[in-house]
mmCIF file of C-alpha atoms and ligand atoms in Angstrom:
data_model
loop_
_atom_site.group_PDB
_atom_site.id
_atom_site.type_symbol
_atom_site.label_atom_id
_atom_site.label_comp_id
_atom_site.label_asym_id
_atom_site.label_seq_id
_atom_site.Cartn_x
_atom_site.Cartn_y
_atom_site.Cartn_z
ATOM 1 C CA MET A 1 19.094 -11.486 20.274
ATOM 2 C CA PRO A 2 16.739 -8.610 19.290
ATOM 3 C CA HIS A 3 16.373 -9.406 15.581
ATOM 4 C CA PHE A 4 13.761 -7.391 13.655
ATOM 5 C CA LEU A 5 12.638 -10.131 11.281
ATOM 6 C CA ASP A 6 8.944 -9.385 11.355
ATOM 7 C CA LEU A 7 6.391 -7.281 13.187
ATOM 8 C CA SER A 8 5.973 -9.996 15.787
ATOM 9 C CA SER A 9 9.713 -9.912 16.619
ATOM 10 C CA PRO A 10 9.070 -7.135 19.187
ATOM 11 C CA THR A 11 6.047 -7.263 21.496
ATOM 12 C CA ALA A 12 3.156 -4.857 20.843
ATOM 13 C CA ALA A 13 4.689 -2.608 23.520
ATOM 14 C CA GLY A 14 8.011 -2.821 21.687
ATOM 15 C CA LEU A 15 6.371 -1.752 18.418
ATOM 16 C CA ARG A 16 4.713 1.134 20.266
ATOM 17 C CA ALA A 17 8.053 2.200 21.755
ATOM 18 C CA ILE A 18 9.653 2.128 18.275
ATOM 19 C CA LEU A 19 6.857 4.300 16.821
ATOM 20 C CA ASP A 20 7.045 6.787 19.708
ATOM 21 C CA GLU A 21 10.819 7.064 19.315
ATOM 22 C CA ALA A 22 10.463 7.600 15.555
ATOM 23 C CA HIS A 23 7.970 10.453 16.078
ATOM 24 C CA ARG A 24 10.139 11.987 18.803
ATOM 25 C CA ARG A 25 13.373 11.907 16.797
ATOM 26 C CA LYS A 26 11.666 13.300 13.679
ATOM 27 C CA ALA A 27 10.157 16.204 15.653
ATOM 28 C CA ALA A 28 13.486 16.967 17.346
ATOM 29 C CA ARG A 29 15.171 17.505 13.947
ATOM 30 C CA THR A 30 12.728 20.055 12.524
ATOM 31 C CA GLY A 31 14.655 22.500 10.333
ATOM 32 C CA TRP A 32 17.989 20.709 10.739
ATOM 33 C CA ALA A 33 20.464 19.955 7.957
ATOM 34 C CA ARG A 34 19.944 16.345 6.917
ATOM 35 C CA GLY A 35 23.520 15.290 7.542
ATOM 36 C CA ARG A 36 23.603 16.680 11.091
ATOM 37 C CA MET A 37 23.838 14.074 13.824
ATOM 38 C CA ASP A 38 21.113 13.737 16.468
ATOM 39 C CA CYS A 39 22.319 15.451 19.662
ATOM 40 C CA ASP A 40 22.808 12.213 21.598
ATOM 41 C CA ALA A 41 24.509 10.316 18.695
ATOM 42 C CA PRO A 42 23.450 7.035 20.351
ATOM 43 C CA LEU A 43 25.102 4.733 17.792
ATOM 44 C CA ALA A 44 28.503 6.463 17.734
ATOM 45 C CA GLY A 45 31.114 3.791 17.103
ATOM 46 C CA HIS A 46 28.518 1.341 15.708
ATOM 47 C CA THR A 47 28.405 -0.045 12.165
ATOM 48 C CA LEU A 48 25.463 -1.493 10.235
ATOM 49 C CA ALA A 49 26.160 -3.845 7.301
ATOM 50 C CA MET A 50 23.554 -3.868 4.531
ATOM 51 C CA VAL A 51 23.400 -6.794 2.136
ATOM 52 C CA PHE A 52 21.122 -6.542 -0.899
ATOM 53 C CA GLU A 53 20.115 -9.540 -2.998
ATOM 54 C CA LYS A 54 17.489 -7.339 -4.711
ATOM 55 C CA PRO A 55 17.516 -3.695 -5.852
ATOM 56 C CA SER A 56 16.568 -0.865 -3.483
ATOM 57 C CA THR A 57 16.318 2.911 -3.394
ATOM 58 C CA ARG A 58 14.396 3.856 -0.229
ATOM 59 C CA THR A 59 15.652 1.089 2.049
ATOM 60 C CA ARG A 60 19.287 1.691 1.086
ATOM 61 C CA PHE A 61 19.239 5.492 1.438
ATOM 62 C CA SER A 62 17.088 5.587 4.562
ATOM 63 C CA PHE A 63 19.187 3.064 6.521
ATOM 64 C CA ASP A 64 22.373 4.825 5.480
ATOM 65 C CA MET A 65 21.123 8.253 6.552
ATOM 66 C CA ALA A 66 19.605 6.735 9.702
ATOM 67 C CA MET A 67 22.992 5.420 10.797
ATOM 68 C CA ARG A 68 24.700 8.741 9.992
ATOM 69 C CA GLN A 69 22.145 10.696 12.018
ATOM 70 C CA LEU A 70 22.534 8.271 14.914
ATOM 71 C CA GLY A 71 26.311 8.792 14.834
ATOM 72 C CA GLY A 72 27.212 5.415 13.302
ATOM 73 C CA SER A 73 28.385 4.184 9.910
ATOM 74 C CA THR A 74 27.440 1.613 7.270
ATOM 75 C CA ILE A 75 28.927 -0.937 4.890
ATOM 76 C CA VAL A 76 26.705 -1.611 1.865
ATOM 77 C CA SER A 77 27.141 -4.564 -0.478
ATOM 78 C CA GLY A 78 25.208 -6.297 -3.219
ATOM 79 C CA ALA A 79 25.188 -10.070 -2.775
ATOM 80 C CA GLY A 80 26.631 -10.389 -6.295
ATOM 81 C CA ASP A 81 29.774 -8.579 -5.144
ATOM 82 C CA MET A 82 30.244 -11.016 -2.273
ATOM 83 C CA GLN A 83 31.308 -14.658 -2.049
ATOM 84 C CA LEU A 84 27.626 -15.261 -1.249
ATOM 85 C CA GLY A 85 27.052 -14.846 -4.975
ATOM 86 C CA ARG A 86 29.628 -17.622 -5.649
ATOM 87 C CA GLY A 87 28.043 -20.119 -3.317
ATOM 88 C CA GLU A 88 29.384 -19.319 0.177
ATOM 89 C CA SER A 89 26.554 -20.325 2.475
ATOM 90 C CA ILE A 90 24.248 -17.786 4.057
ATOM 91 C CA ALA A 91 25.142 -19.106 7.519
ATOM 92 C CA ASP A 92 28.899 -18.833 6.945
ATOM 93 C CA THR A 93 28.424 -15.315 5.578
ATOM 94 C CA ALA A 94 26.424 -14.378 8.673
ATOM 95 C CA ARG A 95 29.073 -15.832 11.008
ATOM 96 C CA VAL A 96 31.794 -13.740 9.385
ATOM 97 C CA ILE A 97 29.926 -10.438 9.070
ATOM 98 C CA GLY A 98 28.634 -10.840 12.615
ATOM 99 C CA ARG A 99 32.250 -10.786 13.874
ATOM 100 C CA MET A 100 32.868 -7.380 12.310
ATOM 101 C CA VAL A 101 29.793 -5.169 12.586
ATOM 102 C CA ASP A 102 27.128 -4.390 15.187
ATOM 103 C CA ALA A 103 24.002 -5.210 13.142
ATOM 104 C CA VAL A 104 23.077 -6.450 9.678
ATOM 105 C CA MET A 105 20.191 -5.511 7.375
ATOM 106 C CA LEU A 106 19.461 -8.154 4.750
ATOM 107 C CA ARG A 107 17.212 -7.840 1.679
ATOM 108 C CA THR A 108 16.649 -11.235 0.127
ATOM 109 C CA GLY A 109 14.050 -13.460 -1.568
ATOM 110 C CA VAL A 110 13.152 -16.620 0.313
ATOM 111 C CA HIS A 111 12.293 -15.690 3.924
ATOM 112 C CA ASP A 112 13.999 -18.828 5.200
ATOM 113 C CA LYS A 113 17.346 -17.344 4.113
ATOM 114 C CA LEU A 114 16.797 -14.364 6.411
ATOM 115 C CA GLU A 115 15.993 -16.741 9.270
ATOM 116 C CA GLN A 116 19.111 -18.822 8.574
ATOM 117 C CA PHE A 117 21.196 -15.646 8.528
ATOM 118 C CA ALA A 118 19.747 -14.496 11.861
ATOM 119 C CA GLU A 119 20.272 -17.938 13.396
ATOM 120 C CA ALA A 120 23.970 -17.856 12.540
ATOM 121 C CA ALA A 121 24.710 -14.168 13.159
ATOM 122 C CA SER A 122 25.951 -13.060 16.567
ATOM 123 C CA VAL A 123 24.446 -9.572 16.090
ATOM 124 C CA PRO A 124 20.886 -8.265 15.469
ATOM 125 C CA VAL A 125 19.529 -8.836 11.960
ATOM 126 C CA ILE A 126 16.908 -6.610 10.307
ATOM 127 C CA ASN A 127 14.552 -7.694 7.511
ATOM 128 C CA GLY A 128 15.027 -5.222 4.655
ATOM 129 C CA LEU A 129 12.357 -7.089 2.608
ATOM 130 C CA THR A 130 11.825 -10.717 1.712
ATOM 131 C CA ASP A 131 9.269 -12.363 -0.567
ATOM 132 C CA LEU A 132 7.192 -12.940 2.578
ATOM 133 C CA SER A 133 7.330 -9.626 4.410
ATOM 134 C CA HIS A 134 8.458 -6.006 4.556
ATOM 135 C CA PRO A 135 8.140 -4.990 8.209
ATOM 136 C CA CYS A 136 10.317 -1.834 8.137
ATOM 137 C CA GLN A 137 8.068 -0.373 5.440
ATOM 138 C CA VAL A 138 4.913 -1.006 7.413
ATOM 139 C CA MET A 139 6.384 0.744 10.480
ATOM 140 C CA ALA A 140 6.859 3.834 8.283
ATOM 141 C CA ASP A 141 3.287 3.468 6.958
ATOM 142 C CA ILE A 142 1.875 3.407 10.482
ATOM 143 C CA MET A 143 4.039 6.356 11.516
ATOM 144 C CA THR A 144 2.698 8.305 8.518
ATOM 145 C CA PHE A 145 -0.915 7.558 9.435
ATOM 146 C CA GLU A 146 -0.313 8.616 13.050
ATOM 147 C CA GLU A 147 1.317 11.930 12.146
ATOM 148 C CA ARG A 148 -1.444 12.802 9.661
ATOM 149 C CA ALA A 149 -4.301 11.633 11.903
ATOM 150 C CA GLY A 150 -2.761 12.954 15.127
ATOM 151 C CA ARG A 151 -3.669 9.789 17.032
ATOM 152 C CA PRO A 152 -2.371 6.246 17.530
ATOM 153 C CA VAL A 153 -3.101 3.630 14.878
ATOM 154 C CA THR A 154 -5.045 1.382 17.273
ATOM 155 C CA GLY A 155 -8.737 1.389 16.385
ATOM 156 C CA SER A 156 -8.293 2.872 12.894
ATOM 157 C CA SER A 157 -9.591 1.211 9.719
ATOM 158 C CA TRP A 158 -7.303 0.323 6.815
ATOM 159 C CA ALA A 159 -7.823 -1.236 3.393
ATOM 160 C CA TYR A 160 -5.204 -2.890 1.202
ATOM 161 C CA VAL A 161 -6.049 -3.546 -2.453
ATOM 162 C CA GLY A 162 -4.036 -5.244 -5.173
ATOM 163 C CA ASP A 163 -1.660 -8.197 -5.108
ATOM 164 C CA GLY A 164 -1.467 -10.296 -1.941
ATOM 165 C CA ASN A 165 2.276 -9.901 -1.340
ATOM 166 C CA ASN A 166 4.992 -9.132 1.229
ATOM 167 C CA MET A 167 3.437 -5.712 1.989
ATOM 168 C CA THR A 168 0.027 -7.290 2.524
ATOM 169 C CA ASN A 169 1.487 -9.901 4.864
ATOM 170 C CA SER A 170 3.246 -7.292 7.004
ATOM 171 C CA LEU A 171 0.115 -5.135 7.154
ATOM 172 C CA ILE A 172 -1.866 -8.169 8.295
ATOM 173 C CA GLU A 173 0.681 -8.858 11.006
ATOM 174 C CA ALA A 174 0.718 -5.176 12.059
ATOM 175 C CA SER A 175 -3.062 -5.011 12.315
ATOM 176 C CA SER A 176 -3.113 -7.978 14.671
ATOM 177 C CA MET A 177 -0.221 -6.667 16.792
ATOM 178 C CA LEU A 178 -1.386 -3.039 17.066
ATOM 179 C CA LYS A 179 -5.127 -3.728 16.879
ATOM 180 C CA PHE A 180 -6.416 -1.856 13.873
ATOM 181 C CA ASP A 181 -9.012 -3.100 11.401
ATOM 182 C CA LEU A 182 -7.797 -4.266 8.008
ATOM 183 C CA ARG A 183 -9.744 -5.281 4.925
ATOM 184 C CA VAL A 184 -7.688 -6.941 2.211
ATOM 185 C CA GLY A 185 -9.124 -6.836 -1.327
ATOM 186 C CA VAL A 186 -7.290 -9.002 -3.863
ATOM 187 C CA PRO A 187 -8.346 -10.855 -7.027
ATOM 188 C CA HIS A 188 -9.092 -14.593 -6.693
ATOM 189 C CA GLY A 189 -5.832 -16.503 -6.805
ATOM 190 C CA PHE A 190 -3.731 -13.686 -5.339
ATOM 191 C CA ASP A 191 -4.437 -14.084 -1.632
ATOM 192 C CA PRO A 192 -1.840 -13.119 0.966
ATOM 193 C CA ASP A 193 0.100 -15.836 2.799
ATOM 194 C CA ALA A 194 -2.306 -18.255 4.496
ATOM 195 C CA GLY A 195 0.049 -18.889 7.409
ATOM 196 C CA VAL A 196 0.433 -15.165 8.149
ATOM 197 C CA MET A 197 -3.374 -14.771 8.005
ATOM 198 C CA ALA A 198 -3.942 -17.723 10.331
ATOM 199 C CA THR A 199 -1.415 -16.500 12.885
ATOM 200 C CA ALA A 200 -2.852 -12.968 12.824
ATOM 201 C CA CYS A 201 -6.407 -14.220 13.263
ATOM 202 C CA ALA A 202 -5.323 -16.526 16.104
ATOM 203 C CA ARG A 203 -3.767 -13.461 17.757
ATOM 204 C CA GLY A 204 -7.205 -11.802 17.636
ATOM 205 C CA GLY A 205 -6.603 -9.724 14.511
ATOM 206 C CA CYS A 206 -9.636 -8.159 12.840
ATOM 207 C CA ILE A 207 -8.837 -8.902 9.187
ATOM 208 C CA ASP A 208 -11.360 -9.408 6.375
ATOM 209 C CA LEU A 209 -10.247 -10.958 3.101
ATOM 210 C CA VAL A 210 -12.518 -10.030 0.178
ATOM 211 C CA HIS A 211 -12.191 -10.358 -3.583
ATOM 212 C CA ASN A 212 -13.741 -7.025 -4.467
ATOM 213 C CA ALA A 213 -11.954 -3.660 -4.376
ATOM 214 C CA ALA A 214 -15.012 -1.508 -3.542
ATOM 215 C CA ALA A 215 -15.969 -3.780 -0.637
ATOM 216 C CA ALA A 216 -12.404 -3.572 0.675
ATOM 217 C CA VAL A 217 -12.101 0.215 0.717
ATOM 218 C CA GLU A 218 -15.656 1.117 1.791
ATOM 219 C CA GLY A 219 -15.397 3.651 4.620
ATOM 220 C CA ALA A 220 -11.686 2.959 5.262
ATOM 221 C CA GLU A 221 -9.516 5.716 6.732
ATOM 222 C CA VAL A 222 -6.421 4.486 4.902
ATOM 223 C CA VAL A 223 -6.140 2.922 1.432
ATOM 224 C CA VAL A 224 -2.880 1.108 0.672
ATOM 225 C CA THR A 225 -1.671 -0.517 -2.505
ATOM 226 C CA ASP A 226 1.587 -1.839 -3.928
ATOM 227 C CA THR A 227 3.037 -2.951 -7.235
ATOM 228 C CA TRP A 228 1.203 -5.806 -8.965
ATOM 229 C CA VAL A 229 4.499 -7.473 -9.895
ATOM 230 C CA SER A 230 6.987 -7.688 -7.044
ATOM 231 C CA MET A 231 10.740 -8.091 -7.464
ATOM 232 C CA GLY A 232 11.493 -11.633 -8.584
ATOM 233 C CA GLN A 233 7.935 -12.264 -9.850
ATOM 234 C CA ARG A 234 7.096 -12.971 -13.464
ATOM 235 C CA ASP A 235 5.288 -10.130 -15.265
ATOM 236 C CA SER A 236 2.266 -11.421 -17.175
ATOM 237 C CA LYS A 237 -0.566 -9.855 -19.146
ATOM 238 C CA GLU A 238 -3.010 -12.212 -17.396
ATOM 239 C CA LYS A 239 -2.006 -10.988 -13.950
ATOM 240 C CA ILE A 240 -2.257 -7.315 -14.922
ATOM 241 C CA ALA A 241 -5.729 -7.963 -16.369
ATOM 242 C CA ALA A 242 -6.856 -9.688 -13.163
ATOM 243 C CA MET A 243 -5.509 -6.774 -11.099
ATOM 244 C CA MET A 244 -7.050 -3.969 -13.173
ATOM 245 C CA PRO A 245 -10.357 -3.827 -11.200
ATOM 246 C CA PHE A 246 -8.201 -3.281 -8.082
ATOM 247 C CA GLN A 247 -6.515 -0.124 -9.405
ATOM 248 C CA VAL A 248 -6.620 2.752 -6.905
ATOM 249 C CA ASN A 249 -8.174 5.607 -8.861
ATOM 250 C CA ALA A 250 -10.381 8.557 -7.950
ATOM 251 C CA ALA A 251 -13.558 6.469 -8.186
ATOM 252 C CA LEU A 252 -12.202 3.868 -5.765
ATOM 253 C CA MET A 253 -10.863 6.517 -3.344
ATOM 254 C CA ALA A 254 -14.355 8.094 -3.337
ATOM 255 C CA LYS A 255 -15.676 4.922 -1.690
ATOM 256 C CA ALA A 256 -13.290 5.251 1.250
ATOM 257 C CA ALA A 257 -13.858 7.641 4.168
ATOM 258 C CA PRO A 258 -13.879 11.343 3.256
ATOM 259 C CA ASP A 259 -10.241 12.545 3.269
ATOM 260 C CA ALA A 260 -8.978 8.951 3.542
ATOM 261 C CA LEU A 261 -5.204 8.726 3.322
ATOM 262 C CA PHE A 262 -3.547 7.000 0.359
ATOM 263 C CA LEU A 263 -0.293 5.106 1.008
ATOM 264 C CA HIS A 264 2.088 3.347 -1.382
ATOM 265 C CA CYS A 265 5.493 1.988 -0.350
ATOM 266 C CA LEU A 266 6.909 2.875 -3.823
ATOM 267 C CA PRO A 267 8.179 2.327 -6.436
ATOM 268 C CA ALA A 268 4.817 3.014 -8.110
ATOM 269 C CA HIS A 269 3.752 1.803 -11.512
ATOM 270 C CA ARG A 270 1.626 4.759 -12.521
ATOM 271 C CA GLY A 271 -1.411 3.741 -14.537
ATOM 272 C CA GLU A 272 -1.323 0.212 -13.098
ATOM 273 C CA GLU A 273 -1.978 -0.111 -9.351
ATOM 274 C CA VAL A 274 -2.471 3.656 -8.933
ATOM 275 C CA THR A 275 -3.344 6.608 -11.158
ATOM 276 C CA ASP A 276 -1.351 9.852 -11.272
ATOM 277 C CA ALA A 277 -4.383 11.713 -9.904
ATOM 278 C CA VAL A 278 -4.352 9.649 -6.697
ATOM 279 C CA LEU A 279 -0.587 9.344 -6.199
ATOM 280 C CA ASP A 280 -0.047 13.073 -6.780
ATOM 281 C CA GLY A 281 -3.363 14.132 -5.272
ATOM 282 C CA PRO A 282 -4.197 15.728 -1.915
ATOM 283 C CA GLN A 283 -4.995 12.427 -0.183
ATOM 284 C CA SER A 284 -1.630 10.877 -0.996
ATOM 285 C CA ALA A 285 0.916 10.699 1.810
ATOM 286 C CA ALA A 286 3.305 8.535 -0.224
ATOM 287 C CA TRP A 287 6.155 11.068 -0.128
ATOM 288 C CA ASP A 288 5.924 11.564 3.645
ATOM 289 C CA GLU A 289 5.766 7.778 3.880
ATOM 290 C CA ALA A 290 9.023 7.472 1.935
ATOM 291 C CA GLU A 291 10.732 10.049 4.177
ATOM 292 C CA ASN A 292 9.410 8.297 7.259
ATOM 293 C CA ARG A 293 11.415 5.206 6.344
ATOM 294 C CA LEU A 294 14.393 7.168 7.683
ATOM 295 C CA HIS A 295 12.767 8.097 10.998
ATOM 296 C CA ALA A 296 11.190 4.667 11.581
ATOM 297 C CA GLN A 297 14.445 2.911 10.744
ATOM 298 C CA LYS A 298 16.335 4.944 13.337
ATOM 299 C CA ALA A 299 13.984 3.705 16.030
ATOM 300 C CA ILE A 300 14.212 0.097 14.744
ATOM 301 C CA LEU A 301 18.024 0.298 14.845
ATOM 302 C CA LEU A 302 17.936 1.612 18.414
ATOM 303 C CA TRP A 303 15.550 -1.159 19.469
ATOM 304 C CA CYS A 304 17.833 -3.794 17.907
ATOM 305 C CA MET A 305 20.908 -2.370 19.619
ATOM 306 C CA GLY A 306 19.249 -2.302 23.033
ATOM 307 C CA LYS A 307 19.062 1.498 23.191
ATOM 308 C CA LEU A 308 15.276 1.917 23.510
HETATM 309 N N1 LIG B 1 9.635 0.728 -0.429
HETATM 310 C C1 LIG B 1 10.870 0.197 -0.582
HETATM 311 O O1 LIG B 1 11.281 -0.700 0.143
HETATM 312 O O2 LIG B 1 11.580 0.761 -1.585
HETATM 313 P P1 LIG B 1 12.980 0.255 -2.147
HETATM 314 O O3 LIG B 1 12.758 -1.051 -2.838
HETATM 315 O O4 LIG B 1 13.400 1.350 -3.073
HETATM 316 O O5 LIG B 1 13.940 0.087 -0.988
HETATM 317 N N1 LIG B 2 6.095 -5.840 -3.102
HETATM 318 C C1 LIG B 2 7.210 -5.070 -3.601
HETATM 319 C C2 LIG B 2 7.671 -4.084 -2.591
HETATM 320 C C3 LIG B 2 8.779 -3.179 -3.075
HETATM 321 C C4 LIG B 2 9.266 -2.250 -2.009
HETATM 322 C C5 LIG B 2 8.346 -6.010 -3.994
HETATM 323 O O1 LIG B 2 8.611 -6.967 -3.247
HETATM 324 O O2 LIG B 2 8.954 -5.805 -5.038
#
């Protein structure tokens, strides 16, 4: 079953095919009304269910528009509106939904829940974010780099600074799958997942973990950050203080390559992980990145449904 649970669910060639399809479909729609269907409407008659155990803006809207443009439809539900919220098991929920729709996108907390859902579902399951990873977002990040740089991501140099979280883990996995260099700069005590790091390094990934923001971004072509307090995490003054030296501001961007790209999956906490000057500045591609969720998701959906 072609589940998209992480960036190692497809092969490297599969990831490449998804990125190429995303670029191709975006280019083919230049100047089109947003609600117009792609000419081939490849998912006509297909339905995607989306189940959210956490809030979402970009993931919800982009998957919904992706299905419309591909000719299909969606059912969207918060877990609290479902029997899932009253204790029906994740596996039983998956068995039932899998009998009715063609694919399911799940946003949840513990990654194991996503895996249990996929195990029990008879249709492809897509990771719409867990505490461990956010693979759909990183596909959009890579697409954004490639369209700005005009070349494939392989061989490029990226830096991630801030909290070692689900975004960091998926970037680490991506760098080892698609062979780009990644330096991760996080405060002591906020490292990314050790298992994800070990697997990526064993795969031949070129990933440096440092505890200094300047060392992380030095000469990088892309600087990425994310919120310091992810959904479900406890906000604390101590954590914010530890993160402050990792803020992406003009001084930190100046240490990256000239014209380095700035990426942020959003939502941003302006004045914390990024300043207004950087997020709204000429090096920021965060708004293209948000739009590219739509285009990348279309290609992920097609891969899951065996249409790539
Ligand atoms: N970047 C992202 O996943 O945004 P949402 O939480 O709004 O879906
Ligand atoms: N790390 C963030 C990403 C939000 C899209 C979170 O999990 O809340």
